[in-house]
Every structure is written in C-alpha cells, then in structure tokens.
C-alpha positions as a Markdown table, in Angstrom:
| # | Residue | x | y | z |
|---|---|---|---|---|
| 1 | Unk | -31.0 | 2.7 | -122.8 |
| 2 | Unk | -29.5 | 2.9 | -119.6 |
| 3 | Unk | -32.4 | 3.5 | -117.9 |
| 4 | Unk | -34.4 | 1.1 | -119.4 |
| 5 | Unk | -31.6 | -1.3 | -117.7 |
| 6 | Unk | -32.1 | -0.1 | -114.3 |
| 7 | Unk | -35.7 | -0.9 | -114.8 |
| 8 | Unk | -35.4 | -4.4 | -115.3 |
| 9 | Unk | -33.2 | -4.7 | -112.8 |
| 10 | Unk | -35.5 | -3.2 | -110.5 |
| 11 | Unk | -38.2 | -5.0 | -111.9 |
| 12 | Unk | -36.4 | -8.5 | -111.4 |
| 13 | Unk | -35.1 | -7.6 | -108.1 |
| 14 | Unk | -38.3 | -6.9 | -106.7 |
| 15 | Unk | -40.2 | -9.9 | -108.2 |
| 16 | Unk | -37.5 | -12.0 | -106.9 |
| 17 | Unk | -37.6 | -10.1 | -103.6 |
| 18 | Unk | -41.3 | -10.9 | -103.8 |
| 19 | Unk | -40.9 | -14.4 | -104.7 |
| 20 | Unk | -38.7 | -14.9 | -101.2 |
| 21 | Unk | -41.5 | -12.8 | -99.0 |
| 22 | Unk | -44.2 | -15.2 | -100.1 |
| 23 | Unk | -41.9 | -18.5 | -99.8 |
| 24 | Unk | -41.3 | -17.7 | -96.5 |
| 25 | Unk | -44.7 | -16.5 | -95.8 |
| 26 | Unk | -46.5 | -20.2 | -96.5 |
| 27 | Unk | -43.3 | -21.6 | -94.7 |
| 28 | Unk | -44.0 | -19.8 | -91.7 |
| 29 | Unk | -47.8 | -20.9 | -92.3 |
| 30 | Unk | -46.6 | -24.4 | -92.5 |
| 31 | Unk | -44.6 | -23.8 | -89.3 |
| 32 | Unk | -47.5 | -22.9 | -87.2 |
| 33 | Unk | -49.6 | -26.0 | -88.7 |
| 34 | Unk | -46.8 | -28.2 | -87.8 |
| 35 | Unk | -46.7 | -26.4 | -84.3 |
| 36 | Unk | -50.2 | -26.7 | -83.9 |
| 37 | Unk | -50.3 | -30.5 | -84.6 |
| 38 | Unk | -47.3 | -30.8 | -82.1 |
| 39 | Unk | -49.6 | -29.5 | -79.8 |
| 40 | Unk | -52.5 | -31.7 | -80.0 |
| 41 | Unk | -50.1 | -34.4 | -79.5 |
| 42 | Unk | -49.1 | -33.4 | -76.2 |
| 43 | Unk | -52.3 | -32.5 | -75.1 |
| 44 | Unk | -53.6 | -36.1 | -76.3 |
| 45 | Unk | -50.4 | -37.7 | -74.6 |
| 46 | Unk | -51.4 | -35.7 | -71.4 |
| 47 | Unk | -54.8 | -36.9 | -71.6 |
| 48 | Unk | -53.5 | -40.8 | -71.7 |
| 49 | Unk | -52.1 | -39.8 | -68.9 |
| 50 | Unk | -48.5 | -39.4 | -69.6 |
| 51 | Unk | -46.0 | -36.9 | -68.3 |
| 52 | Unk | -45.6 | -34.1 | -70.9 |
| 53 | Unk | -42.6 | -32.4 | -69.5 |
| 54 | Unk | -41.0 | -35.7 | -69.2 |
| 55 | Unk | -41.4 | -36.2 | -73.0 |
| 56 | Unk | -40.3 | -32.9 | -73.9 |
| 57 | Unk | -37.1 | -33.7 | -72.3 |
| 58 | Unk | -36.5 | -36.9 | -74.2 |
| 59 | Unk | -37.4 | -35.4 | -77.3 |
| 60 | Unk | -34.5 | -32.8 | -76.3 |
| 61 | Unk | -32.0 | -36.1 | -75.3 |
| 62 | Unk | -32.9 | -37.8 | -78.0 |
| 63 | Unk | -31.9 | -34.4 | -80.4 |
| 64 | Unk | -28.3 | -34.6 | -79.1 |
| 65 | Unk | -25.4 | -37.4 | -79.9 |
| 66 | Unk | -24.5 | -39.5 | -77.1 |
| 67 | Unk | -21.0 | -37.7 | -76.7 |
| 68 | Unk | -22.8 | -34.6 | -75.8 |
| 69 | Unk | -25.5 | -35.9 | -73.4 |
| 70 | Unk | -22.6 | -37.6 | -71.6 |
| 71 | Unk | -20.7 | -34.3 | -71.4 |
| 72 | Unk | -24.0 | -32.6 | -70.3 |
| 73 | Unk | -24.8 | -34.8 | -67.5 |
| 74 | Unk | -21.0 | -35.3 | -66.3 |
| 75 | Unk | -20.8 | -31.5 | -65.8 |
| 76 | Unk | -24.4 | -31.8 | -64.0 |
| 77 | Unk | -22.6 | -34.7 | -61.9 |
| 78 | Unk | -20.1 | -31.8 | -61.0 |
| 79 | Unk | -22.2 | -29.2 | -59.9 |
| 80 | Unk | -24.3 | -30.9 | -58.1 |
| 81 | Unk | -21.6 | -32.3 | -56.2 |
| 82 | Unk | -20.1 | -29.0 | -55.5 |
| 83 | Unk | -23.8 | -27.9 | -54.1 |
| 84 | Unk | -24.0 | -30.9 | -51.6 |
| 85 | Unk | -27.3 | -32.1 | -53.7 |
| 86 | Unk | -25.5 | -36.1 | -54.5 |
C-alpha cells in the first residue's frame, strides 16, 4: 500500500515537473520570437535612418521613474565634474 503511494507521488511529481519543463520550454520559444521581432525593428529603424543606440537608450530612460533618472544623471553631473569633463 505504501508503495503503491510513493508511486503516485512520483508519478504526479514528475508529470508536474514535466508540465513546468515544457511551459517554460514554448516560453523561452516565445522569448526568442519576441527577440527576433525586436530585432527587425531596429534594423528597419536603422534603415530609415535613425540612430539605434540612441533608441536603445530611451527605451532604457523610458524603463525607469523619473526619481531615478534624476538620481542617475545627478550622480553622472558629479563625476564628471570631479574628472574635469563639464
């Protein structure tokens, strides 16, 4: 009896340890189709002729409250200053 218990377990154990593999498998498919697409954006942004790194960084600005970007860019402001570059 006991064993018989031990083998369900194991048996629903591993069908929900498969169950998480393969979510995570078309996940990480969906990832790389979403990356992919990102891609092809850039590279038709590039091709109009805008600046790609530029928009990489606003996407990056854009990611972050304004609380933060201020604290980013004050502490820039500093060590800048304390290189000579302003």
């Amino acid at each position: 009896m006991a064993d018989d218990i031990t083998d369900t377990s194991q048996t629903v154990a591993a069908g929900q340890l498969r169950a998480f593999i393969e979510r995570i498998e078309r996940l990480e498919e969906e990832k790389k189709t979403i990356a992919d697409d990102i891609k092809e954006v850039f590279a038709e942004a590039k091709g109009t002729g805008f600046d790609t790194k530029a928009m990489r960084s606003i996407i990056r600005l854009r990611k972050k409250d304004q609380a933060e970007r201020q604290e980013e860019d004050a502490i820039l402001d500093l060590y800048m200053a304390a290189l000579g570059m302003v």
